[in-house]
Amino acid sequence: MYVQNASASDRKPVTVPSLRTMKAEGRPIVMLTAYDASFAWQLEVAGVDVALVGDSLGMVVQGHRSTLPVTLDHMVYHTSMVARGLNATLLVADLPFMSDRDVPHILDAGARLFGEGGAAMVKVEGAAPHILDGIAALTARAMPVCAHLGLTPQSVHKFGGFRIQGREQEAAERLVKEAQAVEAAGAAIVVLEGLPTTLGKRITESVSIPTIGIGAGPHCDGQVLVLHDMLGITPGKRPKFSKDFLAGRDSVAAAIAAYVKDVREGVFPAAEHGFN
Ligand code: KIV
């Protein structure tokens, strides 16, 4: 049975302003996905700064081949479970496929994830004009936004697979401009996924909001991984940018604590987890 003992976490709450302070002070931000209350509590106790209810749940929990079958109802359900497992950790929830089709839908999805789900921030993929308008509309209504650029999984069919982005000069320039555009629209933080290490560094230096990398090298202001990947329980081959933190350890708690320590100390990601 799941019994939360809130007093077991007496950490100071992580807030949107405190993430900016962490970037300014050069303190790496630790982010990890969670999909239910029990794992959320493991993140809480380990001192993870940001819990992400990613639509990656479509793949690692529901068993689909992409994130596209995930619905807004699924996201609200999982976000509300994760919220009950957290105390000080900031909760971010994904807007799933096509819930971001236009600004009214983006606002409705945000309202549900904040209101019913208990999120403190929502994440949207890409920098298309309607997404930039959506970031501005959410932000204007006090719903902070995490942008997501690079290998955005909802665009898997456009990319022809889960492929590293920004390898060519033109694409790299576009991604730098997109990062500046999501910041200008009001995004509070930005996830950079599947980019060459040099581009992750360049974007991090080009914006004042914190960048959170996943397969974007060690120079981002923080790191995020999919929980099931870093526990080594995702079926199939582990992504190159991830690491099995449970290998050689005897508990989920120890694996998550090791991830937190390695990100804070700049040990993870190592060169072998990056792309050139
Ligand atoms: O859905 C997810 O888990 C994500 C992370 C990979 C950043 O978007």
Tab-separated table of N, CA and C and ligand atoms in Angstrom, residues 31-35 52-58 60 67 75 94 123 125 146 148 151-154 191-193 212-214 224-227 229 241, ligand 1:
chain	number	residue	atom	x	y	z
A	31	MET	N	16.452	16.889	-13.233
A	31	MET	CA	15.061	16.609	-13.628
A	31	MET	C	14.974	15.131	-13.989
A	32	LEU	N	13.847	14.509	-13.695
A	32	LEU	CA	13.656	13.086	-13.989
A	32	LEU	C	12.171	12.860	-14.205
A	33	THR	N	11.821	11.906	-15.058
A	33	THR	CA	10.388	11.647	-15.265
A	33	THR	C	9.848	10.768	-14.137
A	34	ALA	N	8.534	10.887	-13.926
A	34	ALA	CA	7.808	9.996	-13.003
A	34	ALA	C	6.386	9.905	-13.525
A	35	TYR	N	5.740	8.797	-13.215
A	35	TYR	CA	4.406	8.578	-13.772
A	35	TYR	C	3.387	8.158	-12.719
A	52	LEU	N	9.119	15.364	-14.107
A	52	LEU	CA	8.406	15.546	-15.377
A	52	LEU	C	7.477	14.363	-15.623
A	53	VAL	N	6.181	14.651	-15.714
A	53	VAL	CA	5.250	13.626	-16.190
A	53	VAL	C	5.284	13.738	-17.704
A	54	GLY	N	6.177	12.971	-18.307
A	54	GLY	CA	6.385	13.055	-19.747
A	54	GLY	C	5.370	12.199	-20.482
A	55	ASP	N	5.077	12.607	-21.728
A	55	ASP	CA	4.218	11.722	-22.525
A	55	ASP	C	5.010	10.502	-22.996
A	56	SER	N	6.288	10.426	-22.582
A	56	SER	CA	7.052	9.181	-22.735
A	56	SER	C	6.346	8.035	-22.032
A	57	LEU	N	5.382	8.344	-21.167
A	57	LEU	CA	4.610	7.279	-20.512
A	57	LEU	C	3.904	6.412	-21.560
A	58	GLY	N	3.634	7.004	-22.726
A	58	GLY	CA	3.017	6.221	-23.803
A	58	GLY	C	3.889	5.057	-24.213
A	60	VAL	N	6.960	3.937	-22.210
A	60	VAL	CA	7.527	3.121	-21.119
A	60	VAL	C	6.474	2.551	-20.176
A	67	THR	N	4.953	8.404	-28.674
A	67	THR	CA	4.170	9.114	-27.650
A	67	THR	C	2.809	9.567	-28.199
A	75	MET	N	-2.736	12.142	-19.418
A	75	MET	CA	-1.760	13.045	-18.782
A	75	MET	C	-2.294	13.616	-17.475
A	94	ASP	N	3.517	17.213	-19.468
A	94	ASP	CA	3.526	17.391	-20.926
A	94	ASP	C	2.141	17.664	-21.489
A	123	LYS	N	4.774	21.482	-20.361
A	123	LYS	CA	5.800	21.430	-21.416
A	123	LYS	C	5.136	21.283	-22.779
A	125	GLU	N	6.053	21.077	-27.130
A	125	GLU	CA	7.124	20.753	-28.074
A	125	GLU	C	7.130	21.728	-29.252
A	146	CYS	N	7.522	25.108	-19.928
A	146	CYS	CA	8.797	24.507	-20.311
A	146	CYS	C	8.713	24.240	-21.805
A	148	HIS	N	10.377	22.744	-25.436
A	148	HIS	CA	11.094	21.485	-25.740
A	148	HIS	C	11.495	21.537	-27.210
A	151	LEU	N	15.093	17.026	-30.822
A	151	LEU	CA	14.418	15.759	-31.158
A	151	LEU	C	13.111	15.683	-30.349
A	152	THR	N	12.120	16.393	-30.838
A	152	THR	CA	10.829	16.423	-30.152
A	152	THR	C	10.044	15.163	-30.562
A	153	PRO	N	9.770	14.267	-29.601
A	153	PRO	CA	9.237	12.944	-29.974
A	153	PRO	C	7.890	12.972	-30.695
A	154	GLN	N	7.091	14.011	-30.469
A	154	GLN	CA	5.797	14.046	-31.172
A	154	GLN	C	5.977	14.278	-32.678
A	191	VAL	N	13.751	22.386	-22.555
A	191	VAL	CA	14.409	21.079	-22.697
A	191	VAL	C	15.022	21.005	-24.090
A	192	LEU	N	16.292	20.586	-24.155
A	192	LEU	CA	16.990	20.384	-25.429
A	192	LEU	C	17.246	18.894	-25.571
A	193	GLU	N	16.658	18.289	-26.586
A	193	GLU	CA	16.775	16.824	-26.714
A	193	GLU	C	17.472	16.441	-28.018
A	212	ILE	N	17.648	22.398	-20.134
A	212	ILE	CA	17.722	21.072	-19.516
A	212	ILE	C	17.981	20.083	-20.645
A	213	GLY	N	19.112	19.413	-20.617
A	213	GLY	CA	19.489	18.547	-21.726
A	213	GLY	C	19.103	17.090	-21.526
A	214	ILE	N	18.806	16.458	-22.642
A	214	ILE	CA	18.687	14.984	-22.680
A	214	ILE	C	19.324	14.586	-24.009
A	224	VAL	N	17.835	15.873	-17.825
A	224	VAL	CA	16.641	15.065	-17.580
A	224	VAL	C	16.839	13.702	-18.235
A	225	LEU	N	16.316	12.671	-17.613
A	225	LEU	CA	16.278	11.338	-18.208
A	225	LEU	C	14.886	10.752	-18.012
A	226	VAL	N	14.575	9.754	-18.816
A	226	VAL	CA	13.352	8.972	-18.617
A	226	VAL	C	13.649	7.943	-17.527
A	227	LEU	N	12.811	7.921	-16.495
A	227	LEU	CA	13.032	7.070	-15.321
A	227	LEU	C	13.329	5.618	-15.704
A	229	ASP	N	14.491	4.376	-18.421
A	229	ASP	CA	15.800	4.235	-19.093
A	229	ASP	C	16.912	4.196	-18.056
A	241	PHE	N	22.368	8.218	-24.913
A	241	PHE	CA	22.490	9.368	-24.012
A	241	PHE	C	22.123	9.044	-22.573
B	1	KIV	O1	8.144	12.744	-22.461
B	1	KIV	C1	9.247	12.847	-21.889
B	1	KIV	O2	9.610	12.076	-20.991
B	1	KIV	C2	10.118	13.918	-22.318
B	1	KIV	C3	11.552	13.850	-21.892
B	1	KIV	C4	12.249	12.866	-22.737
B	1	KIV	C5	12.205	15.166	-21.921
B	1	KIV	O3	9.709	14.788	-23.014
